[in-house]
Tab-separated table of C-alpha atoms in Angstrom:
chain	number	residue	atom	x	y	z
A	768	MET	CA	315.954	70.133	60.261
A	769	ILE	CA	316.902	70.288	56.671
A	770	ALA	CA	320.202	69.037	55.408
A	771	ALA	CA	322.195	71.413	53.405
A	772	THR	CA	323.160	68.850	50.303
A	773	GLY	CA	325.883	69.336	47.776
A	774	PHE	CA	328.759	70.005	50.175
A	775	GLU	CA	329.827	66.682	51.369
A	776	LYS	CA	333.146	66.822	52.690
A	777	ARG	CA	333.633	70.207	51.136
A	778	ASN	CA	334.566	73.487	52.735
A	779	VAL	CA	332.002	76.106	53.270
A	780	ALA	CA	332.275	79.620	54.734
A	781	VAL	CA	329.426	81.011	56.888
A	782	LEU	CA	329.404	84.963	57.371
A	783	GLY	CA	326.755	86.051	59.728
A	784	LEU	CA	325.719	84.126	63.205
A	785	GLY	CA	322.582	85.296	63.887
A	786	LYS	CA	319.182	83.087	63.907
A	787	SER	CA	319.176	82.058	60.183
A	788	GLY	CA	323.193	81.856	60.368
A	789	LEU	CA	323.382	79.384	63.103
A	790	ALA	CA	320.978	77.281	61.468
A	791	THR	CA	323.004	77.390	58.546
A	792	VAL	CA	325.683	76.223	60.149
A	793	ARG	CA	324.217	73.194	61.438
A	794	SER	CA	322.355	72.009	58.145
A	795	LEU	CA	325.586	72.374	56.312
A	796	GLU	CA	327.397	70.110	59.048
A	797	ALA	CA	324.198	67.528	59.127
A	798	GLY	CA	325.026	67.535	55.319
A	799	GLY	CA	328.515	66.867	55.615
A	800	ALA	CA	330.232	69.977	55.189
A	801	LYS	CA	333.393	71.544	57.105
A	802	VAL	CA	332.270	75.080	57.874
A	803	PHE	CA	334.034	77.931	59.115
A	804	ALA	CA	331.899	80.244	60.540
A	805	TRP	CA	332.319	84.107	61.578
A	806	ASP	CA	330.414	87.262	62.500
A	807	ASP	CA	331.880	90.531	63.218
A	808	ALA	CA	330.067	90.937	66.335
A	809	PRO	CA	331.780	89.054	69.573
A	810	ALA	CA	328.755	88.638	71.077
A	811	LYS	CA	327.188	86.601	67.798
A	812	ARG	CA	330.766	84.488	67.903
A	813	ASP	CA	330.292	83.753	71.430
A	814	GLU	CA	327.052	82.149	70.886
A	815	ALA	CA	328.338	80.440	68.060
A	816	ALA	CA	331.144	79.191	70.303
A	817	LYS	CA	328.857	77.477	72.945
A	818	GLU	CA	327.700	74.931	70.088
A	819	GLY	CA	330.960	74.127	69.044
A	820	PHE	CA	331.308	75.743	65.624
A	821	LEU	CA	334.752	76.304	64.353
A	822	LEU	CA	335.200	80.213	64.299
A	823	VAL	CA	337.697	81.358	62.062
A	824	ASP	CA	338.104	85.115	61.240
A	825	SER	CA	336.828	85.985	57.211
A	826	SER	CA	339.882	87.495	56.641
A	827	ASP	CA	341.904	84.552	57.312
A	828	TRP	CA	339.623	82.046	55.152
A	829	ASP	CA	341.625	79.955	52.549
A	830	TRP	CA	339.484	81.065	49.492
A	831	GLN	CA	340.954	78.427	47.255
A	832	SER	CA	339.338	75.841	49.337
A	833	LEU	CA	336.026	77.127	49.666
A	834	ALA	CA	333.120	75.492	47.692
A	835	ALA	CA	330.922	78.390	48.970
A	836	MET	CA	330.398	81.462	50.976
A	837	ILE	CA	326.551	81.522	52.753
A	838	LEU	CA	326.058	85.165	53.565
A	839	SER	CA	323.979	86.258	56.157
A	840	PRO	CA	320.822	88.553	54.442
A	841	GLY	CA	321.691	91.352	57.292
A	842	ILE	CA	324.985	91.623	55.767
A	843	PRO	CA	325.486	93.831	52.591
A	844	PHE	CA	325.508	92.361	49.550
A	845	THR	CA	325.421	95.058	46.767
A	846	HIS	CA	324.467	98.491	48.625
A	847	PRO	CA	325.530	100.538	50.078
A	848	GLU	CA	328.933	98.611	49.646
A	849	PRO	CA	329.839	94.900	49.509
A	850	HIS	CA	331.222	93.337	52.716
A	851	PRO	CA	334.833	92.995	52.319
A	852	ALA	CA	334.491	88.774	52.409
A	853	VAL	CA	331.801	89.356	49.909
A	854	LYS	CA	334.216	91.379	47.240
A	855	ARG	CA	336.665	88.776	48.012
A	856	ALA	CA	334.768	85.936	47.528
A	857	GLN	CA	333.526	87.549	43.880
A	858	ALA	CA	337.756	88.026	43.319
A	859	GLU	CA	338.087	84.579	44.172
A	860	GLY	CA	335.218	82.836	42.195
A	861	VAL	CA	333.636	81.526	45.171
A	862	GLU	CA	329.769	81.670	45.093
A	863	VAL	CA	327.931	83.739	47.396
A	864	ILE	CA	324.593	82.548	48.167
A	865	GLY	CA	322.186	82.436	51.405
A	866	ASP	CA	319.658	79.974	53.203
A	867	ILE	CA	317.061	80.197	51.056
A	868	GLU	CA	319.284	79.126	48.262
A	869	LEU	CA	320.581	75.964	50.469
A	870	PHE	CA	317.044	75.230	51.165
A	871	GLN	CA	315.611	75.522	47.501
A	872	ARG	CA	318.318	73.180	46.685
A	873	ALA	CA	317.993	70.599	49.196
A	874	VAL	CA	314.297	70.386	48.915
A	875	LYS	CA	314.812	69.728	45.012
A	876	ALA	CA	317.511	66.873	45.859
A	877	SER	CA	315.267	65.030	48.189
A	878	GLY	CA	313.037	64.085	45.217
A	879	LYS	CA	309.945	64.510	47.367
A	880	PRO	CA	306.906	66.093	45.955
A	881	ALA	CA	306.773	68.560	48.580
A	882	ARG	CA	305.881	71.920	47.216
A	883	VAL	CA	307.071	75.750	48.076
A	884	VAL	CA	304.668	78.796	48.534
A	885	ALA	CA	307.382	82.098	48.531
A	886	ILE	CA	305.731	84.935	49.834
A	887	THR	CA	307.525	88.425	49.259
A	888	GLY	CA	306.391	92.376	49.498
A	889	THR	CA	306.977	95.486	51.376
A	890	ASN	CA	303.947	95.454	53.506
A	891	GLY	CA	301.861	92.245	54.558
A	892	LYS	CA	304.111	89.308	53.597
A	893	SER	CA	304.369	88.190	57.553
A	894	THR	CA	300.716	88.281	58.016
A	895	THR	CA	299.873	86.296	54.496
A	896	THR	CA	302.400	83.796	55.336
A	897	ALA	CA	301.217	82.817	58.731
A	898	LEU	CA	297.305	82.852	56.882
A	899	ILE	CA	298.510	80.840	54.085
A	900	GLY	CA	300.151	78.372	56.675
A	901	HIS	CA	297.005	78.089	58.824
A	902	MET	CA	295.031	77.450	55.399
A	903	VAL	CA	297.150	74.643	54.493
A	904	ARG	CA	296.870	73.172	58.029
A	905	ARG	CA	293.217	73.327	57.843
A	906	CYS	CA	293.226	71.967	54.237
A	907	GLY	CA	294.897	68.793	55.423
A	908	GLY	CA	298.450	69.666	54.471
A	909	ASN	CA	301.639	69.536	56.236
A	910	ALA	CA	302.583	73.218	56.592
A	911	GLN	CA	306.333	74.127	57.412
A	912	VAL	CA	306.208	78.132	58.062
A	913	GLY	CA	309.493	79.747	58.518
A	914	GLY	CA	312.121	82.039	56.528
A	915	ASN	CA	312.090	85.834	57.383
A	916	ILE	CA	309.277	84.810	60.290
A	917	GLY	CA	309.427	82.450	62.925
A	918	LYS	CA	311.733	79.741	61.984
A	919	ALA	CA	314.786	79.988	59.906
A	920	VAL	CA	314.136	78.058	56.646
A	921	LEU	CA	316.691	75.245	57.425
A	922	GLU	CA	315.019	74.441	60.854
A	923	LEU	CA	312.185	73.611	58.933
A	924	ASP	CA	311.158	69.498	58.740
A	925	GLU	CA	312.562	67.434	55.874
A	926	PRO	CA	310.460	67.302	53.222
A	927	GLU	CA	307.708	64.397	52.786
A	928	ALA	CA	305.204	64.016	50.244
A	929	SER	CA	302.555	65.932	51.989
A	930	THR	CA	304.747	69.000	53.015
A	931	VAL	CA	304.287	72.392	51.785
A	932	TYR	CA	307.029	74.804	52.928
A	933	VAL	CA	305.346	78.513	53.125
A	934	VAL	CA	308.065	80.316	53.241
A	935	GLU	CA	308.577	84.217	53.497
A	936	VAL	CA	311.466	85.768	51.667
A	937	SER	CA	312.859	88.946	51.996
A	938	SER	CA	314.378	90.822	48.885
A	939	TYR	CA	317.931	90.316	50.820
A	940	GLN	CA	317.195	86.646	50.754
A	941	ILE	CA	315.852	86.551	47.039
A	942	ASP	CA	318.875	88.340	46.016
A	943	LEU	CA	320.933	85.533	47.562
A	944	ALA	CA	318.849	82.562	45.797
A	945	PRO	CA	319.661	82.570	42.336
A	946	SER	CA	317.928	79.013	41.714
A	947	LEU	CA	314.614	79.797	44.013
A	948	ALA	CA	311.944	78.446	42.208
A	949	PRO	CA	308.304	78.292	44.094
A	950	ASN	CA	305.481	76.149	43.279
A	951	VAL	CA	303.475	79.518	44.154
A	952	ALA	CA	305.193	82.805	44.487
A	953	VAL	CA	303.461	85.758	45.925
A	954	LEU	CA	304.394	89.375	45.447
A	955	LEU	CA	302.039	91.792	47.405
A	956	ASN	CA	303.306	95.120	47.000
A	957	ILE	CA	305.946	97.394	46.390
A	958	THR	CA	306.866	100.726	47.934
A	959	PRO	CA	309.932	102.309	48.663
A	960	ASP	CA	311.929	100.512	51.028
A	961	HIS	CA	315.668	99.361	52.031
A	962	ILE	CA	316.763	101.433	49.414
A	963	ASP	CA	320.314	101.528	51.557
A	964	ARG	CA	320.711	98.024	50.518
A	965	HIS	CA	319.535	98.146	46.851
A	966	GLY	CA	320.438	101.630	45.837
A	967	THR	CA	317.345	102.303	44.018
A	968	VAL	CA	313.708	101.493	44.208
A	969	GLU	CA	313.622	100.230	40.691
A	970	HIS	CA	316.767	97.914	41.723
A	971	TYR	CA	314.566	97.039	44.794
A	972	ALA	CA	311.345	96.142	42.753
A	973	ASP	CA	313.760	94.207	40.102
A	974	VAL	CA	315.262	92.156	43.028
A	975	LYS	CA	311.443	91.311	44.260
A	976	ALA	CA	310.512	90.189	41.036
A	977	ARG	CA	312.943	87.410	40.707
A	978	ILE	CA	310.777	85.686	42.762
A	979	PHE	CA	309.458	84.787	39.501
A	980	ALA	CA	312.553	84.096	37.542
A	981	HIS	CA	313.003	80.407	37.801
A	982	GLN	CA	309.446	79.317	37.904
A	983	CYS	CA	308.382	76.652	35.222
A	984	GLU	CA	305.077	76.470	33.132
A	985	ALA	CA	302.976	74.546	36.079
A	986	ASP	CA	303.910	77.174	38.880
A	987	THR	CA	301.502	80.206	39.763
A	988	ALA	CA	302.552	83.745	40.081
A	989	VAL	CA	300.305	85.639	42.347
A	990	ILE	CA	300.570	89.294	42.177
A	991	GLY	CA	299.262	92.429	43.653
A	992	ILE	CA	298.802	94.763	41.182
A	993	ASP	CA	297.680	98.070	42.985
A	994	ASP	CA	300.870	99.848	42.949
A	995	GLY	CA	303.057	100.810	39.862
A	996	PHE	CA	306.099	98.547	40.262
A	997	THR	CA	303.814	95.052	40.977
A	998	SER	CA	301.521	96.023	38.035
A	999	ASP	CA	304.504	96.291	35.568
A	1000	ILE	CA	305.908	93.121	37.036
A	1001	CYS	CA	302.460	91.335	36.552
A	1002	THR	CA	302.132	92.549	32.905
A	1003	ARG	CA	305.713	91.150	32.097
A	1004	GLU	CA	304.794	87.818	33.626
A	1005	LEU	CA	301.476	87.574	31.827
A	1006	ALA	CA	303.225	88.086	28.566
A	1007	LYS	CA	305.269	84.988	29.257
A	1008	ARG	CA	302.374	82.311	30.848
A	1009	VAL	CA	298.572	84.036	31.456
A	1010	GLU	CA	297.207	80.928	32.509
A	1011	LYS	CA	299.522	80.673	35.279
A	1012	VAL	CA	299.685	84.573	36.291
A	1013	VAL	CA	297.006	85.458	39.039
A	1014	PRO	CA	296.540	89.352	39.590
A	1015	VAL	CA	295.342	90.208	42.776
A	1016	SER	CA	293.628	93.403	43.530
A	1017	VAL	CA	291.538	95.515	46.381
A	1018	GLY	CA	289.007	98.426	45.698
A	1019	LYS	CA	288.710	97.581	42.103
A	1020	THR	CA	287.240	95.112	39.983
A	1021	ILE	CA	289.386	93.153	37.368
A	1022	SER	CA	288.412	90.983	34.782
A	1023	ARG	CA	290.473	88.157	35.521
A	1024	GLY	CA	291.792	87.276	39.047
A	1025	ILE	CA	291.100	87.668	42.515
A	1026	TYR	CA	289.783	90.928	44.356
A	1027	ALA	CA	288.009	92.570	47.545
A	1028	LEU	CA	285.403	95.217	47.240
A	1029	GLY	CA	284.214	96.258	50.575
A	1030	GLY	CA	285.306	92.955	52.059
A	1031	GLN	CA	283.687	90.811	49.653
A	1032	LEU	CA	285.921	88.664	47.863
A	1033	TYR	CA	285.504	87.850	44.383
A	1034	ASP	CA	286.908	85.013	41.941
A	1035	SER	CA	287.148	86.100	38.355
A	1036	LEU	CA	289.188	83.252	37.384
A	1037	GLY	CA	286.799	81.129	35.782
A	1038	THR	CA	284.445	81.655	32.733
A	1039	GLN	CA	282.122	83.965	35.121
A	1040	THR	CA	283.075	86.120	38.368
A	1041	VAL	CA	281.815	84.499	41.279
A	1042	LYS	CA	281.454	85.939	45.013
A	1043	ALA	CA	284.165	83.529	46.944
A	1044	GLY	CA	283.297	85.024	50.634
A	1045	ASP	CA	282.757	87.726	52.942
A	1046	LEU	CA	286.320	89.095	54.875
A	1047	SER	CA	284.367	91.792	56.255
A	1048	ALA	CA	283.002	90.019	59.760
A	1049	ILE	CA	286.750	88.062	60.562
A	1050	LYS	CA	288.356	90.243	62.872
A	1051	THR	CA	291.622	89.216	62.394
A	1052	LEU	CA	291.351	90.356	58.714
A	1053	ALA	CA	290.112	93.714	59.085
A	1054	GLY	CA	290.800	96.586	56.679
A	1055	ALA	CA	291.602	96.701	53.208
A	1056	HIS	CA	295.453	95.971	53.582
A	1057	ASN	CA	294.499	92.590	55.167
A	1058	TRP	CA	291.896	91.988	52.332
A	1059	GLN	CA	295.105	91.969	49.924
A	1060	ASN	CA	296.489	89.512	52.294
A	1061	ALA	CA	293.872	87.389	52.120
A	1062	ALA	CA	293.039	87.857	48.379
A	1063	ALA	CA	296.507	86.564	47.737
A	1064	ALA	CA	296.276	83.744	50.212
A	1065	TYR	CA	292.804	82.643	48.602
A	1066	ALA	CA	294.719	82.678	45.272
A	1067	THR	CA	297.368	80.528	46.743
A	1068	GLY	CA	294.861	77.692	48.190
A	1069	ARG	CA	293.273	77.760	44.613
A	1070	ALA	CA	296.713	77.181	42.982
A	1071	LEU	CA	297.383	74.523	45.699
A	1072	GLY	CA	294.236	72.657	44.787
A	1073	TYR	CA	291.820	73.522	47.684
A	1074	GLN	CA	288.501	73.900	47.543
A	1075	ARG	CA	286.775	77.498	48.016
A	1076	GLU	CA	284.860	77.016	51.127
A	1077	ARG	CA	287.464	75.370	53.208
A	1078	ILE	CA	289.932	78.298	52.081
A	1079	LEU	CA	287.221	80.798	53.777
A	1080	ALA	CA	286.648	78.396	56.650
A	1081	ALA	CA	290.183	78.384	57.266
A	1082	PHE	CA	290.143	82.391	56.971
A	1083	GLU	CA	287.599	82.464	59.615
A	1084	SER	CA	289.710	80.249	62.372
A	1085	PHE	CA	292.724	82.297	61.775
A	1086	PRO	CA	294.016	83.630	64.741
A	1087	GLY	CA	295.984	86.474	63.543
A	1088	LEU	CA	299.720	87.193	63.586
A	1089	ALA	CA	301.097	88.356	67.059
A	1090	HIS	CA	301.590	92.010	67.269
A	1091	ARG	CA	300.611	92.798	63.892
A	1092	MET	CA	296.686	94.270	64.728
A	1093	GLU	CA	295.822	91.676	67.169
A	1094	ILE	CA	293.013	91.519	68.978
A	1095	VAL	CA	294.189	90.382	72.774
A	1096	GLY	CA	291.140	91.424	74.484
A	1097	GLU	CA	287.449	92.788	74.520
A	1098	ALA	CA	284.739	93.961	77.229
A	1099	ASP	CA	282.304	96.307	77.412
A	1100	GLY	CA	282.570	97.624	73.927
A	1101	ILE	CA	286.242	98.056	73.991
A	1102	ARG	CA	288.657	96.276	71.985
A	1103	TYR	CA	292.465	96.019	72.627
A	1104	VAL	CA	294.369	95.672	69.480
A	1105	ASN	CA	298.488	95.061	69.820
A	1106	ASP	CA	299.975	96.402	66.809
A	1107	SER	CA	303.507	96.749	68.448
A	1108	LYS	CA	304.908	95.605	64.893
A	1109	ALA	CA	303.908	98.947	63.749
A	1110	THR	CA	307.150	100.454	64.170
A	1111	ASN	CA	306.673	103.260	61.404
A	1112	ALA	CA	304.257	105.822	60.255
A	1113	ASP	CA	303.146	103.645	57.251
A	1114	ALA	CA	303.021	100.680	59.332
A	1115	ALA	CA	300.932	102.445	61.915
A	1116	SER	CA	298.514	103.716	59.440
A	1117	LYS	CA	297.029	100.319	58.558
A	1118	ALA	CA	295.767	100.288	61.750
A	1119	LEU	CA	294.384	103.804	62.037
A	1120	ALA	CA	292.677	103.231	58.520
A	1121	THR	CA	290.962	99.619	59.846
A	1122	TYR	CA	289.486	101.248	62.776
A	1123	GLU	CA	287.057	104.472	64.381
A	1124	ASN	CA	286.691	105.668	67.829
A	1125	ILE	CA	290.713	105.076	68.452
A	1126	TYR	CA	292.330	105.774	71.883
A	1127	TRP	CA	295.862	105.404	70.352
A	1128	ILE	CA	299.079	104.683	72.317
A	1129	ILE	CA	301.863	105.767	70.665
A	1130	GLY	CA	305.514	106.548	71.025
A	1131	GLY	CA	309.078	105.051	71.811
A	1132	LYS	CA	312.165	105.441	69.892
A	1133	ALA	CA	311.011	108.011	66.644
A	1134	LYS	CA	311.936	106.815	63.231
A	1135	GLU	CA	312.623	109.725	60.384
A	1136	GLY	CA	309.648	111.570	59.331
A	1137	GLY	CA	307.940	111.113	62.653
A	1138	ILE	CA	303.881	110.780	62.203
A	1139	SER	CA	303.067	114.079	59.937
A	1140	SER	CA	302.021	111.619	57.162
A	1141	LEU	CA	299.358	110.217	59.392
A	1142	GLU	CA	297.396	113.510	59.379
A	1143	GLU	CA	294.324	112.278	57.024
A	1144	TRP	CA	293.659	109.927	59.974
A	1145	PHE	CA	293.621	112.018	62.789
A	1146	PRO	CA	289.609	112.181	62.800
A	1147	ARG	CA	289.454	108.725	63.694
A	1148	ILE	CA	291.415	109.246	66.860
A	1149	ARG	CA	289.508	110.406	70.169
A	1150	ARG	CA	292.852	110.584	72.461
A	1151	ALA	CA	296.383	110.018	71.851
A	1152	TYR	CA	298.565	108.382	74.906
A	1153	LEU	CA	302.197	109.416	74.407
A	1154	ILE	CA	305.059	107.068	75.869
A	1155	GLY	CA	308.605	106.900	75.244
A	1156	GLU	CA	311.244	109.402	73.680
A	1157	ALA	CA	308.820	110.615	71.061
A	1158	ALA	CA	306.266	111.884	73.303
A	1159	SER	CA	307.338	115.606	72.775
A	1160	ALA	CA	307.713	115.591	69.269
A	1161	PHE	CA	304.661	113.607	68.555
A	1162	ALA	CA	302.643	115.804	70.818
A	1163	GLU	CA	304.101	119.258	68.846
A	1164	THR	CA	302.651	117.339	65.522
A	1165	LEU	CA	299.462	116.347	67.203
A	1166	ARG	CA	298.948	119.861	69.089
A	1167	GLY	CA	295.339	121.444	67.566
A	1168	LYS	CA	294.757	118.338	66.149
A	1169	VAL	CA	294.116	115.347	68.369
A	1170	GLU	CA	294.222	115.464	72.037
A	1171	ALA	CA	297.454	114.128	73.890
A	1172	ILE	CA	298.468	112.850	77.045
A	1173	HIS	CA	301.742	112.622	78.272
A	1174	CYS	CA	301.779	109.074	80.113
A	1175	GLY	CA	305.165	107.939	80.081
A	1176	THR	CA	305.019	103.935	80.123
A	1177	LEU	CA	302.629	101.755	78.581
A	1178	ASP	CA	300.864	100.695	81.761
A	1179	ARG	CA	300.059	103.964	82.110
A	1180	ALA	CA	298.681	104.605	78.792
A	1181	ILE	CA	296.767	101.420	79.036
A	1182	ASP	CA	294.827	102.774	82.137
A	1183	ALA	CA	294.296	106.305	80.660
A	1184	ALA	CA	293.068	104.856	77.743
A	1185	SER	CA	290.685	101.968	78.935
A	1186	ARG	CA	289.178	104.813	81.172
A	1187	ASP	CA	288.580	107.257	78.509
A	1188	ALA	CA	287.199	104.227	76.369
A	1189	ALA	CA	285.076	103.279	79.292
A	1190	ALA	CA	283.039	106.716	79.197
A	1191	ASP	CA	282.692	106.667	75.262
A	1192	SER	CA	279.081	105.982	74.647
A	1193	ALA	CA	280.032	104.403	70.720
A	1194	GLU	CA	279.151	100.867	70.394
A	1195	LEU	CA	282.824	99.912	69.716
A	1196	LYS	CA	285.866	101.670	71.087
A	1197	VAL	CA	289.348	100.504	70.151
A	1198	VAL	CA	292.557	100.805	72.391
A	1199	LEU	CA	295.283	100.666	70.247
A	1200	LEU	CA	299.114	100.113	70.374
A	1201	SER	CA	300.327	101.212	67.202
A	1202	PRO	CA	303.403	103.122	68.616
A	1203	ALA	CA	304.640	104.484	65.305
A	1204	CYS	CA	308.271	103.814	66.658
A	1205	ALA	CA	310.857	101.637	67.545
A	1206	SER	CA	311.022	100.096	70.913
A	1207	PHE	CA	314.562	100.133	72.041
A	1208	ASP	CA	314.030	103.245	74.179
A	1209	GLN	CA	312.142	100.784	76.827
A	1210	PHE	CA	311.714	97.593	75.477
A	1211	LYS	CA	314.435	94.867	74.030
A	1212	SER	CA	312.204	94.707	70.850
A	1213	PHE	CA	308.763	95.117	69.562
A	1214	GLU	CA	307.806	91.405	70.632
A	1215	GLU	CA	308.386	92.552	74.284
A	1216	ARG	CA	306.633	95.633	73.907
A	1217	GLY	CA	303.602	93.693	72.263
A	1218	ASP	CA	303.969	90.769	74.849
A	1219	VAL	CA	303.800	93.746	77.776
A	1220	PHE	CA	300.927	95.207	76.261
A	1221	ARG	CA	299.080	91.821	76.137
A	1222	ALA	CA	299.855	90.704	79.774
A	1223	THR	CA	298.942	94.126	80.904
A	1224	VAL	CA	295.533	94.034	78.946
A	1225	GLN	CA	294.883	90.701	79.906
A	1226	GLU	CA	295.498	91.057	83.574
A	1227	ARG	CA	293.248	93.996	83.674
A	1228	LEU	CA	290.064	92.166	82.023
A	1229	ALA	CA	290.710	89.350	84.234
A	1230	THR	CA	290.326	91.305	87.278
A	1231	LYS	CA	287.462	93.116	86.038
A	1232	GLY	CA	285.614	89.721	84.723
A	1233	GLY	CA	286.435	90.919	80.702
A	1234	ALA	CA	287.227	88.584	77.964
A	1235	ALA	CA	290.623	88.088	76.524
A	1236	ALA	CA	291.666	86.831	73.463
């Protein structure tokens, strides 16, 4: 655990007691602060009480005595309206920050030459974070991976000389980290998202861009340039420090930066462009979206001083991110892919764009817009297997375009898809769980849904003598 610094014998309030909030209370107490904790949800308060934390209703906080308020990223800071406690803190002149800010201050105060890599973007940041962490370990570094993925950032180990913190940061977390200054900052892409929490997509993009705001001349900015927002941000950063900004692109040649064409990775940061490696054969990095993730990770590895060959060797051994195009088994020309994290159509489109001969398991609790936006990928789908609440609505969208079978439950869908794929003479068939839906009609989370898919597939394969991943 990282002990928060700067608040010894001072009063600090923590609002929001989810995973990161509880870790924040522990960190502050380890640093000598007196913490007043609160969550508007009784169940969260009960969990905090079990750890013996001091619970005080936010409406009863002694604002004059507070040195800071630490806000969970899940609680509105600006939009659609600040939480009442945020308004009160601002009126009283109490700083409102998040756990990423406490982390940044603690690392700086340690005096250790640990390095921080921070990754953000609308899509792909979890895979990129996991890939960079894997790369750091394979290249000999002490990778501490967390933030918006896995461990809460303050649960990571204290900094050491060899530590490389690989931290996924959401726009909410950046908004609450006014001094965030990563040694390497990665911005992958920006598409409209979380508008309810940022007001406009322009404000959302501005918040994402703050990941670069406090970098110094020695720090590196890795920026995807394949959408208008990130392209503009890259142009602005290049104007400040051209040598330390690395543009990243997929599908087009760029004169300076890292880019991927047809699964081939190219490095044009030196005096001449060199082919850095072949991504097309790496199953866990399949598809153009993963090539962007790999290009950004490669640029990060080079910024950290790793050799090209070691970076590519690390990519080849990357196991993939659980529930995100995770290959969970393969037998008789059938590949089973767990993409349970695809809880909306945009996320599902990445897997559909990657594979052909797809036996698609889809459904759950539908998101706004359904799956009509995925029509361009329908020719890749051999048959769809419908589960959950969205089955009837999705059947209407697919009518006359993709043959669909109502299966109801995930296990029946797996069995039906496996039988149909086994009868297909294509060299590679893919049974794909990419639901384009939330899981809450039948499962507690997308993780539970993906775990059930993995366990069921691997049980079936073990019975038949197939290979589980």
